[in-house]
Amino acid sequence: MKTVITFGTFDVFHVGHVNILQRASALGDRLVVGVSSDALNFSKKGRNPIYCEADRLKIISVLSFVDDVFIEESLEKKLQYIQEHKADVLVMGDDWQDKFDHLKPHCGVVYLPRTPSISTTEIIEVVRQKS
Ligand code: C2G
């Protein structure tokens, strides 16, 4: 049983999120997703997500290719989460390229290419301009 773990905010859920989760799930038998808490998102991006962590967690949890979800409280706890969930492989989008290479002694680390031309930030901007 090969467990894959990945992390993200997944705010204003879009096809780029679907693509990375689907590709991550194809790399193993079981996919576990850490959904960044509202507080973690605020500390990284200086704003609250549009959807609160409970709703973002719920959206990810109902996807057919996701087996387990939890709230990620801190970027520094990656190793703890990997061990708790017995993950064999960590998958991240390539906007995080090289950032988690220090975890390679503990699990496989794979960076997948981002889906071009779509992001939560751009969606928020377009909606803002239209309103
Ligand atoms: N992603 C993607 N293509 C896009 C947009 C996002 O492949 N067009 C991927 C990102 O690379 C990331 C995942 O989708 O792996 C989630 O993206 P975000 O919600 O932006 O997550 P982020 O804020 O990068 O949080 O511990 C790490 C962080 O919690 C990741």
PDB file of C-alpha atoms and ligand atoms in Angstrom:
ATOM      1  CA  MET A   1       0.000   0.000   0.000  1.00  0.00           C
ATOM      2  CA  LYS A   2       1.693   3.197  -1.206  1.00  0.00           C
ATOM      3  CA  THR A   3       0.428   6.394   0.459  1.00  0.00           C
ATOM      4  CA  VAL A   4       0.781   9.770  -1.252  1.00  0.00           C
ATOM      5  CA  ILE A   5       0.447  13.018   0.708  1.00  0.00           C
ATOM      6  CA  THR A   6      -0.028  16.526  -0.621  1.00  0.00           C
ATOM      7  CA  PHE A   7      -0.833  19.939   0.819  1.00  0.00           C
ATOM      8  CA  GLY A   8      -2.579  23.098  -0.277  1.00  0.00           C
ATOM      9  CA  THR A   9      -5.064  25.811   0.527  1.00  0.00           C
ATOM     10  CA  PHE A  10      -7.408  24.835  -2.337  1.00  0.00           C
ATOM     11  CA  ASP A  11      -9.329  28.099  -1.992  1.00  0.00           C
ATOM     12  CA  VAL A  12     -12.012  28.752  -4.658  1.00  0.00           C
ATOM     13  CA  PHE A  13     -11.528  25.170  -5.867  1.00  0.00           C
ATOM     14  CA  HIS A  14     -10.663  25.015  -9.595  1.00  0.00           C
ATOM     15  CA  VAL A  15      -9.463  22.618 -12.306  1.00  0.00           C
ATOM     16  CA  GLY A  16      -5.769  23.186 -11.476  1.00  0.00           C
ATOM     17  CA  HIS A  17      -6.526  21.741  -8.030  1.00  0.00           C
ATOM     18  CA  VAL A  18      -8.397  18.786  -9.561  1.00  0.00           C
ATOM     19  CA  ASN A  19      -5.473  18.075 -11.896  1.00  0.00           C
ATOM     20  CA  ILE A  20      -2.797  17.994  -9.211  1.00  0.00           C
ATOM     21  CA  LEU A  21      -4.901  15.877  -6.851  1.00  0.00           C
ATOM     22  CA  GLN A  22      -5.752  13.414  -9.624  1.00  0.00           C
ATOM     23  CA  ARG A  23      -2.125  13.139 -10.733  1.00  0.00           C
ATOM     24  CA  ALA A  24      -0.993  12.778  -7.105  1.00  0.00           C
ATOM     25  CA  SER A  25      -3.500   9.976  -6.494  1.00  0.00           C
ATOM     26  CA  ALA A  26      -2.239   8.144  -9.601  1.00  0.00           C
ATOM     27  CA  LEU A  27       1.229   7.924  -8.001  1.00  0.00           C
ATOM     28  CA  GLY A  28       0.037   5.581  -5.242  1.00  0.00           C
ATOM     29  CA  ASP A  29      -2.810   3.561  -3.725  1.00  0.00           C
ATOM     30  CA  ARG A  30      -4.054   6.106  -1.215  1.00  0.00           C
ATOM     31  CA  LEU A  31      -4.120   9.918  -1.274  1.00  0.00           C
ATOM     32  CA  VAL A  32      -4.049  12.005   1.914  1.00  0.00           C
ATOM     33  CA  VAL A  33      -4.492  15.784   1.644  1.00  0.00           C
ATOM     34  CA  GLY A  34      -3.431  18.419   4.180  1.00  0.00           C
ATOM     35  CA  VAL A  35      -5.631  21.483   3.757  1.00  0.00           C
ATOM     36  CA  SER A  36      -3.947  24.663   5.019  1.00  0.00           C
ATOM     37  CA  SER A  37      -5.737  26.289   7.957  1.00  0.00           C
ATOM     38  CA  ASP A  38      -7.163  29.804   7.640  1.00  0.00           C
ATOM     39  CA  ALA A  39      -4.460  31.039  10.033  1.00  0.00           C
ATOM     40  CA  LEU A  40      -1.664  29.425   7.990  1.00  0.00           C
ATOM     41  CA  ASN A  41      -3.052  30.972   4.813  1.00  0.00           C
ATOM     42  CA  PHE A  42      -3.221  34.379   6.497  1.00  0.00           C
ATOM     43  CA  SER A  43       0.378  34.107   7.656  1.00  0.00           C
ATOM     44  CA  LYS A  44       1.545  33.178   4.117  1.00  0.00           C
ATOM     45  CA  LYS A  45      -0.606  35.475   1.993  1.00  0.00           C
ATOM     46  CA  GLY A  46      -1.702  38.282   4.328  1.00  0.00           C
ATOM     47  CA  ARG A  47      -5.395  37.671   3.656  1.00  0.00           C
ATOM     48  CA  ASN A  48      -8.064  35.224   4.708  1.00  0.00           C
ATOM     49  CA  PRO A  49      -9.160  32.640   2.132  1.00  0.00           C
ATOM     50  CA  ILE A  50     -12.539  33.213   0.435  1.00  0.00           C
ATOM     51  CA  TYR A  51     -13.782  29.811   1.691  1.00  0.00           C
ATOM     52  CA  CYS A  52     -13.183  28.942   5.359  1.00  0.00           C
ATOM     53  CA  GLU A  53     -11.087  25.889   6.279  1.00  0.00           C
ATOM     54  CA  ALA A  54     -14.138  23.751   7.195  1.00  0.00           C
ATOM     55  CA  ASP A  55     -15.649  24.289   3.729  1.00  0.00           C
ATOM     56  CA  ARG A  56     -12.323  23.779   1.903  1.00  0.00           C
ATOM     57  CA  LEU A  57     -11.788  20.569   3.874  1.00  0.00           C
ATOM     58  CA  LYS A  58     -15.301  19.359   3.005  1.00  0.00           C
ATOM     59  CA  ILE A  59     -14.832  20.007  -0.730  1.00  0.00           C
ATOM     60  CA  ILE A  60     -11.548  18.047  -0.822  1.00  0.00           C
ATOM     61  CA  SER A  61     -12.907  15.215   1.337  1.00  0.00           C
ATOM     62  CA  VAL A  62     -15.736  14.317  -1.084  1.00  0.00           C
ATOM     63  CA  LEU A  63     -13.472  13.857  -4.127  1.00  0.00           C
ATOM     64  CA  SER A  64     -13.469  10.234  -5.242  1.00  0.00           C
ATOM     65  CA  PHE A  65      -9.669  10.089  -5.541  1.00  0.00           C
ATOM     66  CA  VAL A  66      -9.039  11.526  -2.040  1.00  0.00           C
ATOM     67  CA  ASP A  67      -8.931   9.002   0.820  1.00  0.00           C
ATOM     68  CA  ASP A  68      -8.235  11.157   3.863  1.00  0.00           C
ATOM     69  CA  VAL A  69      -8.008  14.852   4.759  1.00  0.00           C
ATOM     70  CA  PHE A  70      -6.737  16.891   7.679  1.00  0.00           C
ATOM     71  CA  ILE A  71      -5.997  20.535   8.520  1.00  0.00           C
ATOM     72  CA  GLU A  72      -2.380  21.636   8.031  1.00  0.00           C
ATOM     73  CA  GLU A  73      -1.552  24.064  10.835  1.00  0.00           C
ATOM     74  CA  SER A  74       2.074  24.836   9.976  1.00  0.00           C
ATOM     75  CA  LEU A  75       4.452  24.477   7.023  1.00  0.00           C
ATOM     76  CA  GLU A  76       7.148  23.335   9.459  1.00  0.00           C
ATOM     77  CA  LYS A  77       5.133  20.277  10.545  1.00  0.00           C
ATOM     78  CA  LYS A  78       5.451  18.525   7.160  1.00  0.00           C
ATOM     79  CA  LEU A  79       7.635  15.721   8.548  1.00  0.00           C
ATOM     80  CA  GLN A  80       5.251  15.141  11.466  1.00  0.00           C
ATOM     81  CA  TYR A  81       2.281  14.887   9.073  1.00  0.00           C
ATOM     82  CA  ILE A  82       4.218  12.561   6.736  1.00  0.00           C
ATOM     83  CA  GLN A  83       4.997  10.246   9.658  1.00  0.00           C
ATOM     84  CA  GLU A  84       1.508  10.399  11.203  1.00  0.00           C
ATOM     85  CA  HIS A  85      -0.094   9.430   7.884  1.00  0.00           C
ATOM     86  CA  LYS A  86       2.649   6.921   6.988  1.00  0.00           C
ATOM     87  CA  ALA A  87       3.167   8.673   3.652  1.00  0.00           C
ATOM     88  CA  ASP A  88       5.624   7.199   1.153  1.00  0.00           C
ATOM     89  CA  VAL A  89       5.581  10.116  -1.273  1.00  0.00           C
ATOM     90  CA  LEU A  90       5.101  13.877  -0.886  1.00  0.00           C
ATOM     91  CA  VAL A  91       3.658  15.578  -3.976  1.00  0.00           C
ATOM     92  CA  MET A  92       3.674  19.355  -4.499  1.00  0.00           C
ATOM     93  CA  GLY A  93       3.147  21.683  -7.454  1.00  0.00           C
ATOM     94  CA  ASP A  94       6.332  22.953  -9.056  1.00  0.00           C
ATOM     95  CA  ASP A  95       5.782  26.442  -7.618  1.00  0.00           C
ATOM     96  CA  TRP A  96       7.303  24.686  -4.571  1.00  0.00           C
ATOM     97  CA  GLN A  97      10.236  23.228  -6.585  1.00  0.00           C
ATOM     98  CA  ASP A  98      13.195  22.296  -4.307  1.00  0.00           C
ATOM     99  CA  LYS A  99      11.443  23.677  -1.186  1.00  0.00           C
ATOM    100  CA  PHE A 100      10.882  20.258   0.400  1.00  0.00           C
ATOM    101  CA  ASP A 101      14.024  18.439  -0.757  1.00  0.00           C
ATOM    102  CA  HIS A 102      15.165  18.207   2.902  1.00  0.00           C
ATOM    103  CA  LEU A 103      12.393  15.603   3.377  1.00  0.00           C
ATOM    104  CA  LYS A 104      13.942  13.209   0.829  1.00  0.00           C
ATOM    105  CA  PRO A 105      15.599  11.066   3.544  1.00  0.00           C
ATOM    106  CA  HIS A 106      12.068  10.350   4.864  1.00  0.00           C
ATOM    107  CA  CYS A 107       9.939   9.897   1.741  1.00  0.00           C
ATOM    108  CA  GLY A 108       9.862  10.396  -2.012  1.00  0.00           C
ATOM    109  CA  VAL A 109       9.428  14.040  -3.006  1.00  0.00           C
ATOM    110  CA  VAL A 110       7.773  14.770  -6.363  1.00  0.00           C
ATOM    111  CA  TYR A 111       7.033  18.193  -7.875  1.00  0.00           C
ATOM    112  CA  LEU A 112       4.346  18.159 -10.559  1.00  0.00           C
ATOM    113  CA  PRO A 113       3.938  20.930 -13.151  1.00  0.00           C
ATOM    114  CA  ARG A 114       1.181  23.431 -12.356  1.00  0.00           C
ATOM    115  CA  THR A 115      -1.802  23.705 -14.656  1.00  0.00           C
ATOM    116  CA  PRO A 116      -1.139  26.851 -16.713  1.00  0.00           C
ATOM    117  CA  SER A 117      -3.374  29.936 -16.834  1.00  0.00           C
ATOM    118  CA  ILE A 118      -5.522  29.354 -13.759  1.00  0.00           C
ATOM    119  CA  SER A 119      -5.117  30.421 -10.168  1.00  0.00           C
ATOM    120  CA  THR A 120      -7.291  31.397  -7.221  1.00  0.00           C
ATOM    121  CA  THR A 121      -5.753  34.876  -7.240  1.00  0.00           C
ATOM    122  CA  GLU A 122      -6.700  35.414 -10.915  1.00  0.00           C
ATOM    123  CA  ILE A 123     -10.255  34.142 -10.359  1.00  0.00           C
ATOM    124  CA  ILE A 124     -10.725  36.536  -7.427  1.00  0.00           C
ATOM    125  CA  GLU A 125      -9.381  39.410  -9.569  1.00  0.00           C
ATOM    126  CA  VAL A 126     -11.723  38.649 -12.495  1.00  0.00           C
ATOM    127  CA  VAL A 127     -14.776  38.389 -10.199  1.00  0.00           C
ATOM    128  CA  ARG A 128     -13.793  41.649  -8.489  1.00  0.00           C
ATOM    129  CA  GLN A 129     -13.494  43.475 -11.833  1.00  0.00           C
ATOM    130  CA  LYS A 130     -16.914  42.244 -12.967  1.00  0.00           C
ATOM    131  CA  SER A 131     -18.719  43.284  -9.784  1.00  0.00           C
TER     132      SER A 131
HETATM  133  N1  C2G B   1      -1.809  24.104  -8.384  1.00  0.00           N
HETATM  134  C1  C2G B   1      -1.597  23.629  -9.679  1.00  0.00           C
HETATM  135  N2  C2G B   1      -1.992  24.379 -10.749  1.00  0.00           N
HETATM  136  C2  C2G B   1      -2.593  25.573 -10.567  1.00  0.00           C
HETATM  137  C3  C2G B   1      -2.832  26.062  -9.283  1.00  0.00           C
HETATM  138  C4  C2G B   1      -2.414  25.299  -8.187  1.00  0.00           C
HETATM  139  O1  C2G B   1      -1.038  22.529  -9.876  1.00  0.00           O
HETATM  140  N3  C2G B   1      -2.936  26.289 -11.663  1.00  0.00           N
HETATM  141  C5  C2G B   1      -1.355  23.290  -7.250  1.00  0.00           C
HETATM  142  C6  C2G B   1      -0.269  23.988  -6.421  1.00  0.00           C
HETATM  143  O2  C2G B   1       0.990  23.830  -7.046  1.00  0.00           O
HETATM  144  C7  C2G B   1      -0.379  23.259  -5.103  1.00  0.00           C
HETATM  145  C8  C2G B   1      -1.875  22.875  -5.039  1.00  0.00           C
HETATM  146  O3  C2G B   1      -2.405  23.063  -6.354  1.00  0.00           O
HETATM  147  O4  C2G B   1       0.420  22.080  -5.099  1.00  0.00           O
HETATM  148  C9  C2G B   1      -2.630  23.768  -4.074  1.00  0.00           C
HETATM  149  O5  C2G B   1      -2.408  25.100  -4.461  1.00  0.00           O
HETATM  150  P1  C2G B   1      -2.722  26.272  -3.444  1.00  0.00           P
HETATM  151  O6  C2G B   1      -4.090  26.149  -2.963  1.00  0.00           O
HETATM  152  O7  C2G B   1      -2.277  27.556  -4.071  1.00  0.00           O
HETATM  153  O8  C2G B   1      -1.812  25.870  -2.227  1.00  0.00           O
HETATM  154  P2  C2G B   1      -0.667  26.692  -1.580  1.00  0.00           P
HETATM  155  O9  C2G B   1      -1.196  27.992  -1.097  1.00  0.00           O
HETATM  156  O10 C2G B   1       0.502  26.646  -2.490  1.00  0.00           O
HETATM  157  O11 C2G B   1      -0.436  25.872  -0.249  1.00  0.00           O
HETATM  158  O12 C2G B   1       2.085  23.282   2.644  1.00  0.00           O
HETATM  159  C10 C2G B   1       2.031  23.865   1.411  1.00  0.00           C
HETATM  160  C11 C2G B   1       0.950  24.834   1.262  1.00  0.00           C
HETATM  161  O13 C2G B   1      -0.084  24.622   2.127  1.00  0.00           O
HETATM  162  C12 C2G B   1       0.495  24.866  -0.167  1.00  0.00           C
END
